[in-house]
C-alpha positions as a Markdown table, in Angstrom:
| # | Residue | x | y | z |
|---|---|---|---|---|
| 1 | Unk | 92.5 | 53.7 | 87.6 |
| 2 | Unk | 95.9 | 54.0 | 86.0 |
| 3 | Unk | 95.9 | 52.9 | 82.1 |
| 4 | Unk | 99.3 | 52.5 | 80.2 |
| 5 | Unk | 99.8 | 55.1 | 77.8 |
| 6 | Unk | 100.9 | 54.3 | 74.0 |
| 7 | Unk | 103.7 | 56.7 | 72.9 |
| 8 | Unk | 102.8 | 57.3 | 69.3 |
| 9 | Unk | 105.6 | 60.0 | 68.3 |
| 10 | Unk | 108.8 | 61.8 | 69.3 |
| 11 | Unk | 107.1 | 64.9 | 70.3 |
| 12 | Unk | 104.8 | 62.9 | 72.8 |
| 13 | Unk | 107.8 | 61.1 | 74.3 |
| 14 | Unk | 109.4 | 64.3 | 74.9 |
| 15 | Unk | 106.3 | 65.5 | 76.7 |
| 16 | Unk | 106.2 | 62.8 | 78.8 |
| 17 | Unk | 109.9 | 62.9 | 79.6 |
| 18 | Unk | 109.7 | 66.5 | 80.6 |
| 19 | Unk | 106.7 | 66.0 | 82.9 |
| 20 | Unk | 108.9 | 63.1 | 84.3 |
| 21 | Unk | 111.7 | 65.1 | 84.9 |
| 22 | Unk | 109.7 | 68.0 | 86.7 |
| 23 | Unk | 107.7 | 65.5 | 88.9 |
| 24 | Unk | 110.9 | 63.7 | 89.9 |
| 25 | Unk | 112.3 | 67.0 | 90.9 |
| 26 | Unk | 109.7 | 67.1 | 93.8 |
| 27 | Unk | 108.8 | 64.6 | 96.5 |
| 28 | Unk | 105.1 | 65.3 | 96.0 |
| 29 | Unk | 102.8 | 62.6 | 95.5 |
| 30 | Unk | 100.0 | 61.9 | 92.9 |
| 31 | Unk | 97.6 | 65.0 | 92.4 |
| 32 | Unk | 93.8 | 64.3 | 93.3 |
| 33 | Unk | 91.3 | 66.0 | 90.8 |
| 34 | Unk | 87.6 | 67.0 | 91.1 |
| 35 | Unk | 85.3 | 69.2 | 89.0 |
| 36 | Unk | 83.9 | 72.1 | 91.0 |
| 37 | Unk | 81.3 | 73.8 | 89.0 |
| 38 | Unk | 78.3 | 76.0 | 89.7 |
| 39 | Unk | 75.5 | 73.8 | 90.1 |
| 40 | Unk | 73.0 | 75.9 | 88.2 |
| 41 | Unk | 75.3 | 76.4 | 85.2 |
| 42 | Unk | 73.1 | 74.3 | 82.7 |
| 43 | Unk | 75.3 | 74.1 | 79.9 |
| 44 | Unk | 77.1 | 77.3 | 80.9 |
| 45 | Unk | 80.7 | 77.7 | 81.8 |
| 46 | Unk | 82.1 | 78.2 | 85.5 |
| 47 | Unk | 85.3 | 80.0 | 85.9 |
| 48 | Unk | 87.1 | 79.6 | 89.2 |
| 49 | Unk | 89.3 | 82.6 | 90.2 |
| 50 | Unk | 90.0 | 83.1 | 93.8 |
| 51 | Unk | 89.9 | 81.3 | 97.2 |
| 52 | Unk | 90.6 | 82.3 | 100.8 |
| 53 | Unk | 89.9 | 80.5 | 104.3 |
| 54 | Unk | 86.9 | 81.4 | 105.8 |
| 55 | Unk | 87.3 | 79.6 | 109.1 |
| 56 | Unk | 86.6 | 76.1 | 110.2 |
| 57 | Unk | 87.9 | 74.4 | 107.2 |
| 58 | Unk | 85.5 | 76.4 | 105.1 |
| 59 | Unk | 86.6 | 78.8 | 102.1 |
| 60 | Unk | 85.3 | 81.7 | 100.2 |
| 61 | Unk | 85.6 | 81.0 | 96.4 |
| 62 | Unk | 85.1 | 83.8 | 93.9 |
| 63 | Unk | 84.3 | 83.3 | 90.2 |
| 64 | Unk | 82.3 | 84.0 | 87.4 |
| 65 | Unk | 79.4 | 82.2 | 85.4 |
| 66 | Unk | 78.9 | 82.5 | 81.7 |
| 67 | Unk | 75.5 | 81.3 | 80.5 |
| 68 | Unk | 75.6 | 79.2 | 77.5 |
| 69 | Unk | 75.4 | 81.1 | 74.3 |
| 70 | Unk | 76.5 | 84.4 | 76.0 |
| 71 | Unk | 79.7 | 86.3 | 76.4 |
| 72 | Unk | 78.6 | 88.4 | 79.4 |
| 73 | Unk | 79.5 | 87.0 | 82.9 |
| 74 | Unk | 78.0 | 87.1 | 86.2 |
| 75 | Unk | 79.9 | 87.0 | 89.5 |
| 76 | Unk | 79.9 | 84.0 | 91.9 |
| 77 | Unk | 80.7 | 83.7 | 95.5 |
| 78 | Unk | 80.9 | 80.2 | 97.4 |
| 79 | Unk | 81.2 | 79.7 | 100.9 |
| 80 | Unk | 81.6 | 76.2 | 102.1 |
| 81 | Unk | 84.0 | 73.3 | 102.3 |
| 82 | Unk | 85.9 | 72.6 | 99.1 |
| 83 | Unk | 83.8 | 69.7 | 98.4 |
| 84 | Unk | 81.0 | 71.4 | 96.6 |
| 85 | Unk | 78.6 | 71.2 | 99.3 |
| 86 | Unk | 78.5 | 74.8 | 100.2 |
| 87 | Unk | 76.4 | 77.7 | 99.3 |
| 88 | Unk | 76.7 | 79.6 | 95.8 |
| 89 | Unk | 75.5 | 83.2 | 95.3 |
| 90 | Unk | 75.4 | 85.2 | 92.2 |
| 91 | Unk | 76.6 | 88.8 | 92.9 |
| 92 | Unk | 76.6 | 91.5 | 90.4 |
| 93 | Unk | 77.8 | 94.9 | 90.5 |
| 94 | Unk | 74.6 | 97.2 | 90.9 |
| 95 | Unk | 73.7 | 99.3 | 87.9 |
| 96 | Unk | 74.2 | 103.1 | 88.3 |
| 97 | Unk | 71.6 | 105.3 | 87.4 |
| 98 | Unk | 71.0 | 105.5 | 83.6 |
| 99 | Unk | 73.5 | 102.9 | 82.9 |
| 100 | Unk | 73.2 | 99.0 | 82.7 |
| 101 | Unk | 75.9 | 96.7 | 84.0 |
| 102 | Unk | 76.3 | 94.0 | 81.4 |
| 103 | Unk | 79.0 | 91.8 | 82.9 |
| 104 | Unk | 80.6 | 91.3 | 86.5 |
| 105 | Unk | 83.6 | 89.1 | 87.3 |
| 106 | Unk | 84.8 | 88.5 | 90.7 |
| 107 | Unk | 88.4 | 87.7 | 91.3 |
| 108 | Unk | 89.5 | 87.7 | 95.0 |
| 109 | Unk | 87.7 | 87.2 | 98.3 |
| 110 | Unk | 88.8 | 87.8 | 101.9 |
| 111 | Unk | 87.3 | 87.4 | 105.0 |
| 112 | Unk | 86.2 | 90.4 | 107.3 |
| 113 | Unk | 84.9 | 90.3 | 110.8 |
| 114 | Unk | 81.5 | 89.4 | 111.8 |
| 115 | Unk | 81.1 | 87.0 | 108.8 |
| 116 | Unk | 81.5 | 89.8 | 106.4 |
| 117 | Unk | 83.5 | 89.5 | 103.2 |
| 118 | Unk | 85.7 | 91.6 | 101.1 |
| 119 | Unk | 85.6 | 90.9 | 97.2 |
| 120 | Unk | 87.5 | 92.5 | 94.4 |
| 121 | Unk | 87.1 | 92.1 | 90.4 |
| 122 | Unk | 85.8 | 94.2 | 87.4 |
| 123 | Unk | 82.3 | 95.1 | 85.5 |
| 124 | Unk | 81.4 | 96.3 | 82.3 |
| 125 | Unk | 78.7 | 98.9 | 81.5 |
| 126 | Unk | 76.5 | 99.1 | 78.4 |
| 127 | Unk | 78.1 | 102.4 | 77.2 |
| 128 | Unk | 81.7 | 101.0 | 77.1 |
| 129 | Unk | 83.8 | 98.1 | 76.2 |
| 130 | Unk | 86.2 | 98.8 | 79.1 |
| 131 | Unk | 86.6 | 97.3 | 82.4 |
| 132 | Unk | 86.0 | 99.1 | 85.8 |
| 133 | Unk | 87.7 | 97.7 | 89.0 |
| 134 | Unk | 85.2 | 96.7 | 91.8 |
| 135 | Unk | 85.4 | 96.4 | 95.6 |
| 136 | Unk | 82.7 | 94.9 | 97.8 |
| 137 | Unk | 82.5 | 94.8 | 101.5 |
| 138 | Unk | 79.7 | 93.4 | 103.3 |
| 139 | Unk | 77.5 | 90.0 | 104.0 |
| 140 | Unk | 78.0 | 87.5 | 101.4 |
| 141 | Unk | 74.6 | 88.0 | 100.0 |
| 142 | Unk | 75.6 | 91.2 | 98.3 |
| 143 | Unk | 73.8 | 93.6 | 100.5 |
| 144 | Unk | 76.9 | 95.6 | 101.6 |
| 145 | Unk | 78.7 | 98.3 | 99.9 |
| 146 | Unk | 79.9 | 98.3 | 96.3 |
| 147 | Unk | 82.6 | 100.6 | 95.2 |
| 148 | Unk | 84.3 | 101.5 | 91.7 |
| 149 | Unk | 87.9 | 101.2 | 91.5 |
| 150 | Unk | 89.4 | 102.9 | 88.6 |
| 151 | Unk | 93.0 | 103.7 | 88.7 |
| 152 | Unk | 93.2 | 107.6 | 88.8 |
| 153 | Unk | 94.4 | 109.4 | 85.2 |
| 154 | Unk | 97.9 | 110.4 | 85.4 |
| 155 | Unk | 97.8 | 112.6 | 82.2 |
| 156 | Unk | 96.8 | 109.6 | 80.3 |
| 157 | Unk | 93.4 | 107.8 | 79.7 |
| 158 | Unk | 92.9 | 104.9 | 81.7 |
| 159 | Unk | 91.2 | 102.2 | 79.7 |
| 160 | Unk | 90.7 | 99.0 | 82.0 |
| 161 | Unk | 91.1 | 98.5 | 85.6 |
| 162 | Unk | 90.9 | 95.0 | 87.0 |
| 163 | Unk | 91.3 | 94.5 | 90.6 |
| 164 | Unk | 92.7 | 90.9 | 91.3 |
| 165 | Unk | 93.5 | 90.1 | 94.7 |
| 166 | Unk | 93.0 | 91.4 | 98.2 |
| 167 | Unk | 94.5 | 90.8 | 101.9 |
| 168 | Unk | 94.9 | 92.9 | 104.9 |
| 169 | Unk | 94.2 | 96.5 | 103.7 |
| 170 | Unk | 95.5 | 96.3 | 100.3 |
| 171 | Unk | 94.2 | 95.3 | 96.8 |
| 172 | Unk | 96.4 | 94.5 | 93.7 |
| 173 | Unk | 95.5 | 94.6 | 90.1 |
| 174 | Unk | 96.0 | 96.0 | 86.5 |
| 175 | Unk | 95.3 | 99.0 | 84.7 |
| 176 | Unk | 96.4 | 100.0 | 81.1 |
| 177 | Unk | 96.5 | 103.2 | 79.0 |
| 178 | Unk | 97.8 | 101.1 | 76.1 |
| 179 | Unk | 96.2 | 97.8 | 75.3 |
| 180 | Unk | 99.6 | 96.3 | 74.4 |
| 181 | Unk | 101.0 | 96.9 | 77.9 |
| 182 | Unk | 100.0 | 96.0 | 81.2 |
| 183 | Unk | 100.6 | 98.0 | 84.5 |
| 184 | Unk | 100.1 | 97.1 | 88.0 |
| 185 | Unk | 98.8 | 98.9 | 90.8 |
| 186 | Unk | 98.5 | 98.6 | 94.7 |
| 187 | Unk | 95.4 | 100.4 | 96.2 |
| 188 | Unk | 95.2 | 101.0 | 99.9 |
| 189 | Unk | 91.7 | 100.7 | 101.2 |
| 190 | Unk | 92.0 | 102.4 | 104.4 |
| 191 | Unk | 93.9 | 105.5 | 102.9 |
| 192 | Unk | 92.1 | 105.3 | 99.6 |
| 193 | Unk | 95.5 | 105.9 | 97.8 |
| 194 | Unk | 97.1 | 104.4 | 94.7 |
| 195 | Unk | 100.4 | 103.3 | 93.8 |
| 196 | Unk | 101.8 | 101.7 | 90.4 |
| 197 | Unk | 104.1 | 98.9 | 91.1 |
| 198 | Unk | 107.1 | 99.3 | 88.8 |
| 199 | Unk | 109.9 | 97.1 | 88.2 |
| 200 | Unk | 112.9 | 98.1 | 86.7 |
| 201 | Unk | 113.5 | 97.0 | 83.1 |
| 202 | Unk | 110.1 | 95.5 | 82.8 |
| 203 | Unk | 107.9 | 96.7 | 79.9 |
| 204 | Unk | 104.5 | 95.0 | 81.0 |
| 205 | Unk | 103.8 | 93.7 | 84.4 |
| 206 | Unk | 101.0 | 92.2 | 86.3 |
| 207 | Unk | 100.1 | 91.9 | 90.1 |
| 208 | Unk | 97.5 | 88.9 | 90.3 |
| 209 | Unk | 98.0 | 87.6 | 94.0 |
| 210 | Unk | 98.9 | 89.3 | 97.4 |
| 211 | Unk | 99.6 | 87.5 | 100.6 |
| 212 | Unk | 99.6 | 89.5 | 104.0 |
| 213 | Unk | 102.7 | 88.3 | 105.9 |
| 214 | Unk | 101.8 | 90.4 | 109.1 |
| 215 | Unk | 102.0 | 94.1 | 109.9 |
| 216 | Unk | 102.9 | 96.2 | 107.2 |
| 217 | Unk | 104.6 | 93.3 | 105.2 |
| 218 | Unk | 103.1 | 91.9 | 102.3 |
| 219 | Unk | 103.9 | 89.3 | 99.3 |
| 220 | Unk | 102.8 | 90.2 | 95.7 |
| 221 | Unk | 103.0 | 87.7 | 92.8 |
| 222 | Unk | 102.4 | 88.0 | 89.3 |
| 223 | Unk | 104.5 | 88.3 | 85.9 |
| 224 | Unk | 106.7 | 90.5 | 83.8 |
| 225 | Unk | 108.1 | 91.2 | 80.3 |
| 226 | Unk | 111.5 | 92.5 | 79.6 |
| 227 | Unk | 111.7 | 91.8 | 75.7 |
| 228 | Unk | 108.2 | 92.7 | 74.6 |
| 229 | Unk | 105.0 | 94.7 | 75.4 |
| 230 | Unk | 102.4 | 91.9 | 74.2 |
| 231 | Unk | 103.2 | 89.1 | 76.7 |
| 232 | Unk | 104.5 | 88.2 | 80.2 |
| 233 | Unk | 107.7 | 86.1 | 80.1 |
| 234 | Unk | 108.7 | 85.6 | 83.8 |
| 235 | Unk | 106.6 | 85.1 | 87.1 |
| 236 | Unk | 107.9 | 86.9 | 90.2 |
| 237 | Unk | 107.6 | 87.5 | 93.7 |
| 238 | Unk | 108.2 | 90.8 | 95.5 |
| 239 | Unk | 108.1 | 92.0 | 99.1 |
| 240 | Unk | 106.0 | 95.0 | 99.7 |
| 241 | Unk | 106.2 | 97.3 | 102.9 |
| 242 | Unk | 102.9 | 99.2 | 103.3 |
| 243 | Unk | 104.4 | 101.8 | 105.7 |
| 244 | Unk | 107.2 | 102.9 | 103.5 |
| 245 | Unk | 105.4 | 101.8 | 100.2 |
| 246 | Unk | 108.7 | 100.3 | 98.9 |
| 247 | Unk | 109.2 | 96.9 | 97.1 |
| 248 | Unk | 112.3 | 94.7 | 97.7 |
| 249 | Unk | 113.8 | 91.4 | 96.9 |
| 250 | Unk | 112.3 | 91.2 | 93.4 |
| 251 | Unk | 112.9 | 87.5 | 92.4 |
| 252 | Unk | 112.1 | 86.1 | 89.1 |
| 253 | Unk | 110.8 | 82.5 | 88.3 |
| 254 | Unk | 110.6 | 80.4 | 85.3 |
| 255 | Unk | 108.7 | 77.1 | 85.3 |
| 256 | Unk | 111.0 | 74.0 | 85.7 |
| 257 | Unk | 114.0 | 76.3 | 86.6 |
| 258 | Unk | 115.6 | 76.0 | 83.3 |
| 259 | Unk | 115.0 | 72.3 | 82.7 |
| 260 | Unk | 112.8 | 72.9 | 79.7 |
| 261 | Unk | 112.7 | 75.9 | 77.3 |
| 262 | Unk | 109.8 | 78.1 | 78.7 |
| 263 | Unk | 108.5 | 81.4 | 77.0 |
| 264 | Unk | 105.7 | 82.4 | 79.5 |
| 265 | Unk | 105.8 | 81.6 | 83.3 |
| 266 | Unk | 103.1 | 83.6 | 85.3 |
| 267 | Unk | 101.9 | 83.2 | 88.8 |
| 268 | Unk | 98.2 | 83.9 | 89.1 |
| 269 | Unk | 97.6 | 82.9 | 93.1 |
| 270 | Unk | 99.4 | 83.0 | 96.3 |
| 271 | Unk | 99.0 | 81.5 | 99.6 |
| 272 | Unk | 101.2 | 81.0 | 102.7 |
| 273 | Unk | 102.7 | 77.3 | 103.6 |
| 274 | Unk | 102.6 | 78.3 | 107.5 |
| 275 | Unk | 106.4 | 78.2 | 107.4 |
| 276 | Unk | 107.0 | 81.6 | 106.1 |
| 277 | Unk | 107.0 | 80.3 | 102.4 |
| 278 | Unk | 104.5 | 80.3 | 99.7 |
| 279 | Unk | 102.6 | 77.8 | 97.7 |
| 280 | Unk | 101.7 | 79.3 | 94.2 |
| 281 | Unk | 100.0 | 78.5 | 91.3 |
| 282 | Unk | 99.7 | 79.9 | 87.5 |
| 283 | Unk | 100.4 | 78.8 | 84.0 |
| 284 | Unk | 103.2 | 78.7 | 81.6 |
| 285 | Unk | 103.9 | 78.1 | 78.0 |
| 286 | Unk | 106.6 | 76.2 | 76.6 |
| 287 | Unk | 108.9 | 76.7 | 73.4 |
| 288 | Unk | 108.5 | 72.7 | 72.6 |
| 289 | Unk | 106.1 | 70.3 | 73.5 |
| 290 | Unk | 104.5 | 70.2 | 76.3 |
| 291 | Unk | 103.6 | 73.5 | 75.1 |
| 292 | Unk | 101.1 | 74.8 | 77.8 |
| 293 | Unk | 99.8 | 74.1 | 80.8 |
| 294 | Unk | 99.1 | 75.0 | 85.0 |
| 295 | Unk | 101.6 | 74.4 | 87.8 |
| 296 | Unk | 101.4 | 74.3 | 91.5 |
| 297 | Unk | 104.7 | 75.6 | 93.2 |
| 298 | Unk | 106.4 | 76.0 | 96.5 |
| 299 | Unk | 108.8 | 78.7 | 97.3 |
| 300 | Unk | 110.4 | 78.7 | 100.7 |
| 301 | Unk | 111.5 | 81.7 | 102.7 |
| 302 | Unk | 115.1 | 81.4 | 103.4 |
| 303 | Unk | 116.7 | 82.4 | 106.9 |
| 304 | Unk | 117.8 | 85.8 | 105.5 |
| 305 | Unk | 114.5 | 86.6 | 104.2 |
| 306 | Unk | 114.9 | 86.1 | 100.6 |
| 307 | Unk | 112.7 | 83.9 | 98.5 |
| 308 | Unk | 114.0 | 80.4 | 97.7 |
| 309 | Unk | 114.2 | 78.3 | 94.6 |
| 310 | Unk | 110.8 | 77.2 | 93.5 |
| 311 | Unk | 109.7 | 73.4 | 93.3 |
| 312 | Unk | 107.0 | 72.7 | 90.6 |
| 313 | Unk | 104.3 | 70.2 | 90.1 |
| 314 | Unk | 102.5 | 70.1 | 86.9 |
| 315 | Unk | 98.8 | 70.5 | 86.9 |
| 316 | Unk | 96.6 | 68.8 | 84.0 |
| 317 | Unk | 93.0 | 67.7 | 84.9 |
| 318 | Unk | 92.8 | 64.1 | 83.5 |
| 319 | Unk | 91.6 | 63.9 | 79.9 |
| 320 | Unk | 91.5 | 67.7 | 79.4 |
| 321 | Unk | 92.3 | 69.6 | 76.4 |
| 322 | Unk | 93.7 | 72.8 | 78.4 |
| 323 | Unk | 94.1 | 73.1 | 82.2 |
| 324 | Unk | 94.9 | 76.7 | 84.0 |
| 325 | Unk | 95.8 | 77.3 | 87.5 |
| 326 | Unk | 94.1 | 80.3 | 88.9 |
| 327 | Unk | 94.1 | 80.6 | 92.4 |
| 328 | Unk | 95.5 | 78.4 | 95.6 |
| 329 | Unk | 94.5 | 77.7 | 99.2 |
| 330 | Unk | 96.9 | 75.7 | 101.2 |
| 331 | Unk | 97.6 | 72.6 | 98.9 |
| 332 | Unk | 94.7 | 73.0 | 97.0 |
| 333 | Unk | 94.6 | 74.4 | 93.4 |
| 334 | Unk | 91.7 | 75.9 | 92.0 |
| 335 | Unk | 91.3 | 76.7 | 88.4 |
| 336 | Unk | 89.4 | 75.9 | 84.9 |
| 337 | Unk | 89.8 | 73.2 | 82.2 |
| 338 | Unk | 88.3 | 72.5 | 78.8 |
| 339 | Unk | 87.8 | 69.3 | 77.0 |
| 340 | Unk | 88.0 | 68.7 | 73.2 |
| 341 | Unk | 85.0 | 69.2 | 71.2 |
| 342 | Unk | 83.3 | 71.3 | 73.8 |
| 343 | Unk | 83.3 | 75.2 | 74.3 |
| 344 | Unk | 82.1 | 74.7 | 78.2 |
| 345 | Unk | 84.6 | 75.9 | 80.6 |
| 346 | Unk | 84.8 | 73.6 | 83.8 |
| 347 | Unk | 85.8 | 74.5 | 87.4 |
| 348 | Unk | 88.1 | 72.1 | 89.2 |
| 349 | Unk | 90.0 | 71.6 | 92.5 |
| 350 | Unk | 93.5 | 69.7 | 92.6 |
| 351 | Unk | 94.7 | 68.5 | 96.1 |
| 352 | Unk | 98.5 | 68.4 | 95.7 |
| 353 | Unk | 100.0 | 66.1 | 98.8 |
| 354 | Unk | 102.7 | 68.1 | 100.3 |
| 355 | Unk | 105.7 | 67.1 | 102.8 |
| 356 | Unk | 104.8 | 68.3 | 106.2 |
């Protein structure tokens, strides 16, 4: 039920004005929100991180579960409708001989033939504070093949490798040799080959989402920084051809298209819009209130093949303290939110009505 909002100060008025301007720049209707938590959380936190279609209206959703009072996480895979009536499975990277895996995070699913699934993410071991990337292929129950994905050393010590997303025959993610600078990779599963994704002028870059456009053509989404090594300033889309192993049509995006001052814009998830363009989600940080939030965006593919201008919809779970947009399937944004006074992180689904 709608309730009138009392504006208490100028900052609040500015925040509401900004949201009104952003909403008015789209023809999207009101967003519908619902909590989507791992049912056995029992006071723990649910982090939703990735989603892909599984056929027949069902989806695969990856995530992590953090038990109450613990900093370690367990991997989650959900299969079913986006109403929470499907099946949840806890999946953790198997501990190698002599070493204990202490934490697993699953970040991206993709369906395979014969009801199998491919999953990517990361894990930590008891003998190190750093993340190893992971790749899983097989039945949704975790009985298939688990593989470590660590970016190969290039004369430097690789600290962390995190696999964020997979589709077609590729995996994208991040690695670092210096904790202040993020570097992105593309991994070819069939060829077992690695390529560092570089953008001219970028000091730090991420690769969080990938969409298979067909054949050897892919679209990668993430963020990059030109001004400092400690943060990501702009979101980006780029075409990738797996045969030539070359990027093209780098295009930068800032939340709100310049209508407000934004320090950080980052794409976390990407999906096709069935018209050659893309729906995306992610997070932004502003210079003036409202200072941070999540978004849903639509980027059309232009007749010449270029990426078009983004249309933005703010995403904020009702009465939440903070909302993050982590992944997207069709017009459904999945992510997490927190409420004031609680350390519990909740998952959510936001349905954004879009023009057809």
